[in-house]
Amino acid sequence: MDENESIFNSGVLTDELPGAIRPPQDLWEGKKSGLVVVECPQRIPCNPCATSCPTGAICAFSDINDTPRIDYKKCTGCAICVAVCPGLACFVVDLTFNEDYALYKIPYEMLPLPSKGDTVTCLGRTGEALASGIVETVVEPKHDRTYVIHVSAPKKLANDIRAIKVGG
Amino acid sequence: MTDISTDILVVGGGPAGLSAASEAASYGARVLIVESDLQLGGQLVKQTHKFFGSRDEYAGTRGYKIADILLSEIKENEQNVKVMINTTVTGYYSEDRTFTAMSGEESYMCIRAQRAIVAAGASERLIPFPNNDLPGVYGAGAVQTLMNVYGVVPGKRVLMVGAGNIGLIVSYQLMQAGVEVAAVVEAMPKIGGYWVHAAKIRRLGVPILLRHSIKEAVGERVVEGAVIMELDDKFAPTGQELRMDCDVICMAVGLSPTTEILSQAGCRMKYVPELCGLVAERDRAMRTSNPDFWSAGDATGIEEASAAMVEGRIAGLCAADSLGLPVKMTKLDEYWTRLDHLRAGEVGSKIRAGIDKVYRDKWEVRLDG
Ligand SMILES: Cc1cc2nc3c(=O)[nH]c(=O)nc-3n(C[C@H](O)[C@H](O)[C@H](O)COP(=O)(O)OP(=O)(O)OC[C@H]3O[C@@H](n4cnc5c(N)ncnc54)[C@H](O)[C@@H]3O)c2cc1C
């Protein structure tokens, strides 16, 4: 087993895979409100992302075990899937935030809850601190204690930032 | 000793038992649910995370909320359902078709039921290692009960043993409670649980050490740490060891179906590794080789609440049918379609292989006359 495979086997994405494909760069760069980034590379019986997507951007599953397929032209970056996904595997990254910063919409179920204006640490897929970010908005789309935190952080980390740490 | 009688006895009030009871009661069967715990809901009451599955099985809803949904469904047929909590079914005497049960620690009773649905769930496995009797060594179920039912954190820093769904989810829940997870060790070269559950804790900085296991617990009077060891392809120690500080060692190394009552009832049993233990042979109705007994949920093989609920509905429907009640048998196909969908994937293939070993199209010898 090579190194990448054993890293993947421990829950860290190492490459694009069906269910974990990056949005097309050109569309992504111009898309106000951003595009969904899904990291769900295993066939498991789960479909709330598709059934909750208001625009059909996450294509309907023919089998509940399908991995998500995305029609990026339909994605509005609304982040409903971010709030709904039981695996916390959906993110939205808005590359139009400003020149150097992107807006990351990240699911969050920890304490403490950050507030607008707070500085948080942005983490990569193994929890490594990548940058600090500023909390722009905190929403709870489904009123079910899964929050979606909108954080501005360097755009060049668009393919890396996947979590935040608040405080300490 | 009191005597109780009912049409259908449901042993266990988890998602499978509640679904079975609700289904049977909706067709007019008198149902008695007997549950050992102090509340109904089974494993669901401890699950604070959102469930997988499809909308039909409440995907995206937190486990404990699913228990509430099932309980309110039962309320709709309240007149047909009796519930006894804090009561354990302790035995079945086939010669007079009687169950014994114990309520609290003092009071015993006999239950006479025309039919029984055994939905007793599962029990945790543990692995032996030196010093595993030190305070601070827990099963994952106990950690969840303490934390999510009683609001008590088990400690400050946890070593999790096992990266199946339970180990991964309980690690996440520990972090939500403000407890540090030092590492998750897993003997296999791959996590056993869903990949996304692992990704969730990895990105919060928890290492998952594959091909590693616990060697021993360290501590004088309580757990102060653990020695973990690396394993090779054949699960033999390579000699590489690491000492970790922790005050809790949490074992999440699997479950086994709870089936004693079925064995006592003479149901034909088989050891099926894919279903995690000894389980009853069953037909499309979830009926066992003893025609008075059905089974559903983790007691028929370790799977998920989503499947447990559907199996419970099948058992409830068919048990009500066997009493001559006017049931909608077309539902049976619908429920099987749901089960087939849930089991269609990579993870379901193991379950399918296991079920093939205990599934009977028809019974050669029926006990009923
Ligand atoms: C940490 C964790 C996370 C999970 N996450 C998910 C998930 O995301 N999605 C999902 O679908 N599933 C999940 N599951 C699995 C799910 O909880 C179980 O598959 C499901 O609860 C099985 O239902 P059941 O009714 O068969 O058994 P249980 O829920 O175990 O209920 C059995 C009940 O029977 C009672 N009982 C046992 N013996 C007796 C007796 N002799 N007399 C009286 N009562 C008795 C027990 O007290 C218990 O309440 C998870 C499980 C765990 C532990």
XYZ file of N, CA and C in Angstrom, chain A residues 38-154:
351
model
N -17.751 19.246 -2.673
C -18.195 18.072 -1.919
C -17.019 17.111 -1.780
N -16.831 16.580 -0.586
C -15.755 15.604 -0.362
C -16.353 14.335 0.222
N -16.982 13.559 -0.651
C -17.732 12.376 -0.226
C -17.420 11.216 -1.162
N -16.183 10.669 -1.075
C -15.716 9.726 -2.088
C -16.092 8.267 -1.871
N -16.954 7.980 -0.904
C -17.283 6.575 -0.641
C -18.769 6.347 -0.891
N -19.090 5.236 -1.495
C -20.506 4.904 -1.717
C -21.124 4.471 -0.396
N -21.974 5.315 0.165
C -22.676 4.976 1.404
C -24.156 5.312 1.215
N -25.025 4.648 1.976
C -26.457 4.887 1.771
C -26.907 6.208 2.395
N -26.806 7.285 1.679
C -27.067 8.602 2.241
C -27.331 9.585 1.109
N -28.428 10.342 1.211
C -28.712 11.271 0.121
C -29.270 12.648 0.491
N -29.206 13.084 1.734
C -29.812 14.393 2.046
C -29.244 15.568 1.231
N -28.003 15.502 0.784
C -27.458 16.620 -0.004
C -28.307 16.819 -1.251
N -28.591 15.695 -1.938
C -29.347 15.788 -3.189
C -30.812 16.138 -2.924
N -31.409 15.520 -1.896
C -32.836 15.760 -1.694
C -33.093 17.157 -1.129
N -32.074 17.790 -0.554
C -32.316 19.119 0.015
C -31.886 20.249 -0.916
N -31.166 19.933 -1.986
C -30.652 20.991 -2.857
C -31.804 21.706 -3.558
N -31.967 23.011 -3.325
C -33.141 23.694 -3.878
C -33.092 23.906 -5.395
N -31.922 23.791 -5.999
C -31.846 24.087 -7.437
C -31.543 22.854 -8.284
N -31.377 21.703 -7.639
C -31.029 20.498 -8.397
C -29.570 20.459 -8.823
N -28.755 21.325 -8.228
C -27.333 21.326 -8.590
C -26.657 20.042 -8.142
N -27.066 19.522 -6.991
C -26.588 18.194 -6.601
C -27.597 17.231 -7.214
N -27.169 16.527 -8.262
C -28.089 15.761 -9.102
C -28.764 14.662 -8.294
N -30.034 14.427 -8.613
C -30.794 13.383 -7.930
C -30.061 12.048 -8.064
N -30.067 11.259 -7.003
C -29.390 9.958 -7.011
C -30.307 8.924 -7.657
N -29.740 8.034 -8.463
C -30.595 6.943 -8.932
C -30.533 5.802 -7.909
N -29.441 5.733 -7.169
C -29.285 4.735 -6.106
C -28.843 5.535 -4.883
N -29.415 5.214 -3.725
C -29.087 5.989 -2.526
C -27.600 5.900 -2.159
N -26.920 4.904 -2.700
C -25.486 4.761 -2.439
C -24.601 5.550 -3.410
N -25.202 6.235 -4.357
C -24.395 7.027 -5.293
C -23.548 8.045 -4.544
N -22.398 8.391 -5.142
C -21.668 9.538 -4.604
C -22.202 10.776 -5.328
N -22.151 11.935 -4.678
C -22.773 13.128 -5.271
C -22.137 13.537 -6.603
N -23.002 13.910 -7.541
C -22.550 14.507 -8.808
C -23.133 15.900 -8.876
N -22.340 16.841 -9.360
C -22.798 18.219 -9.283
C -22.867 18.878 -10.651
N -23.990 19.572 -10.847
C -24.150 20.386 -12.044
C -23.858 21.820 -11.608
N -22.591 22.221 -11.743
C -22.142 23.487 -11.143
C -22.877 24.702 -11.683
N -23.377 24.592 -12.926
C -24.091 25.741 -13.496
C -25.323 26.081 -12.668
N -25.885 25.066 -11.997
C -27.095 25.298 -11.212
C -26.808 25.710 -9.769
N -25.546 25.587 -9.339
C -25.244 25.836 -7.920
C -25.223 27.335 -7.643
N -25.969 27.741 -6.598
C -26.013 29.155 -6.248
C -25.168 29.459 -5.008
N -24.510 28.440 -4.478
C -23.688 28.667 -3.283
C -24.510 28.902 -2.027
N -25.772 28.430 -2.030
C -26.675 28.733 -0.915
C -26.266 28.056 0.383
N -25.507 26.967 0.262
C -24.965 26.263 1.441
C -26.000 25.503 2.260
N -27.177 25.235 1.677
C -28.143 24.364 2.375
C -27.511 22.989 2.590
N -26.833 22.480 1.564
C -26.202 21.158 1.698
C -25.148 21.154 2.803
N -24.479 22.297 2.969
C -23.453 22.388 4.011
C -24.090 22.133 5.380
N -25.294 22.671 5.546
C -25.984 22.529 6.825
C -26.623 21.166 6.991
N -26.972 20.528 5.885
C -27.772 19.310 5.948
C -26.925 18.035 5.976
N -25.791 18.038 5.310
C -24.995 16.811 5.148
C -24.620 16.210 6.506
N -25.063 14.967 6.789
C -24.732 14.353 8.079
C -23.231 14.089 8.226
N -22.524 14.010 7.122
C -21.093 13.735 7.182
C -20.246 14.989 7.206
N -20.877 16.151 7.245
C -20.177 17.445 7.172
C -19.169 17.430 6.026
N -19.613 16.937 4.880
C -18.712 16.774 3.746
C -18.965 17.786 2.629
N -19.854 18.761 2.876
C -20.110 19.792 1.863
C -19.592 21.136 2.366
N -18.994 21.872 1.462
C -18.460 23.192 1.764
C -18.816 24.096 0.586
N -18.847 25.405 0.837
C -18.970 26.311 -0.293
C -17.779 27.263 -0.233
N -17.145 27.466 -1.388
C -16.048 28.427 -1.434
C -16.380 29.472 -2.496
N -16.415 30.733 -2.051
C -16.740 31.862 -2.925
C -15.450 32.618 -3.232
N -14.993 32.461 -4.480
C -13.708 33.068 -4.856
C -13.857 34.538 -5.237
N -15.094 35.055 -5.228
C -15.292 36.451 -5.658
C -15.288 37.404 -4.468
N -14.962 36.924 -3.284
C -15.066 37.748 -2.076
C -14.254 39.042 -2.216
N -12.985 38.955 -2.499
C -12.209 40.126 -2.929
C -10.932 39.651 -3.627
N -10.060 40.548 -3.902
C -8.852 40.229 -4.667
C -8.096 39.001 -4.123
N -7.814 39.037 -2.833
C -6.938 38.008 -2.256
C -7.649 37.005 -1.362
N -8.864 37.326 -0.993
C -9.554 36.478 -0.020
C -10.780 35.806 -0.636
N -10.996 34.598 -0.191
C -12.219 33.876 -0.553
C -13.105 33.820 0.680
N -14.401 33.566 0.455
C -15.313 33.343 1.571
C -15.584 31.837 1.644
N -15.229 31.256 2.797
C -15.423 29.810 3.002
C -16.671 29.622 3.855
N -17.598 28.789 3.382
C -18.799 28.501 4.173
C -18.640 27.075 4.712
N -18.427 27.009 6.021
C -17.958 25.765 6.637
C -18.928 25.300 7.716
N -19.251 23.984 7.730
C -20.169 23.496 8.781
C -19.447 23.464 10.134
N -20.200 23.756 11.198
C -19.565 23.857 12.518
C -20.534 23.398 13.595
N -20.085 22.418 14.391
C -20.945 21.867 15.454
C -20.218 21.819 16.791
N -19.202 22.666 16.948
C -18.417 22.644 18.188
C -18.778 23.853 19.056
N -18.190 23.880 20.224
C -18.286 25.051 21.089
C -16.876 25.612 21.237
N -16.653 26.884 21.472
C -17.687 27.905 21.495
C -18.092 28.317 20.085
N -19.264 28.914 19.988
C -19.733 29.429 18.712
C -19.074 30.794 18.478
N -18.459 31.014 17.314
C -17.837 32.317 17.088
C -18.882 33.371 16.714
N -18.503 34.641 16.783
C -19.398 35.722 16.357
C -18.752 36.469 15.202
N -19.579 37.190 14.498
C -19.117 38.041 13.399
C -17.963 38.907 13.880
N -16.912 38.952 13.069
C -15.766 39.780 13.409
C -14.661 39.041 14.150
N -14.959 37.871 14.695
C -13.925 37.110 15.415
C -12.845 36.618 14.454
N -11.641 36.485 15.004
C -10.575 35.845 14.243
C -10.525 34.372 14.628
N -10.512 33.495 13.628
C -10.444 32.058 13.908
C -9.261 31.458 13.149
N -8.870 30.250 13.540
C -7.803 29.565 12.826
C -8.422 28.654 11.774
N -7.928 28.773 10.539
C -8.441 27.919 9.468
C -7.576 26.669 9.381
N -8.255 25.504 9.331
C -7.540 24.237 9.379
C -7.655 23.477 8.059
N -6.620 22.676 7.801
C -6.634 21.801 6.629
C -7.181 20.430 6.988
N -7.005 19.482 6.096
C -7.665 18.180 6.257
C -7.077 17.311 7.361
N -5.917 17.669 7.862
C -5.395 16.924 9.008
C -5.342 17.812 10.242
N -6.101 18.894 10.202
C -6.170 19.776 11.364
C -5.005 20.734 11.464
N -4.191 20.792 10.418
C -3.045 21.701 10.470
C -3.528 23.140 10.304
N -2.945 24.075 11.088
C -3.334 25.483 10.993
C -2.753 26.053 9.709
N -3.632 26.632 8.860
C -3.162 27.121 7.559
C -3.103 28.640 7.502
N -4.047 29.284 8.186
C -4.121 30.754 8.109
C -5.098 31.203 9.172
N -5.115 32.522 9.447
C -6.242 32.957 10.263
C -7.294 33.560 9.345
N -8.521 33.490 9.814
C -9.634 33.970 9.014
C -10.531 34.848 9.866
N -11.368 35.632 9.194
C -12.303 36.514 9.906
C -13.719 35.991 9.697
N -14.453 35.868 10.790
C -15.837 35.416 10.692
C -16.693 36.556 10.137
N -17.337 36.299 8.999
C -18.155 37.327 8.353
C -19.633 37.159 8.729
N -20.078 35.923 8.838
C -21.487 35.643 9.154
C -21.558 34.303 9.874
N -22.533 34.178 10.766
C -22.813 32.886 11.385
C -24.291 32.605 11.164
N -24.605 31.494 10.494
C -26.021 31.182 10.275
C -26.320 29.763 10.739
N -27.597 29.514 10.998
C -28.038 28.171 11.402
C -29.229 27.831 10.500
N -28.931 27.453 9.241
C -29.996 27.366 8.220
C -31.176 26.488 8.617
N -30.914 25.365 9.276
C -32.013 24.436 9.579
C -32.455 24.513 11.035
N -31.915 25.440 11.777
C -32.241 25.568 13.207
C -32.115 24.235 13.930
N -31.009 23.543 13.621
C -30.820 22.228 14.235
C -29.425 22.096 14.821
N -28.828 23.219 15.146
C -27.518 23.266 15.794
C -26.347 22.883 14.895
N -26.582 22.761 13.613
C -25.435 22.730 12.715
C -25.334 24.143 12.151
N -24.260 24.810 12.500
C -24.068 26.177 12.043
C -23.245 26.172 10.761
N -23.441 27.196 9.959
C -22.565 27.396 8.817
C -21.850 28.720 9.072
N -20.536 28.625 9.186
C -19.737 29.814 9.502
C -19.126 30.316 8.188
N -19.362 31.587 7.890
C -18.753 32.186 6.701
C -17.471 32.882 7.151
N -16.368 32.421 6.627
C -15.068 32.929 7.068
C -14.305 33.440 5.857
N -13.742 34.636 5.956
C -12.870 35.086 4.878
C -11.437 34.710 5.215
N -10.759 34.171 4.215
C -9.380 33.709 4.412
C -8.713 33.677 3.035
N -7.377 33.559 3.024
C -6.679 33.654 1.733
C -7.236 32.706 0.658
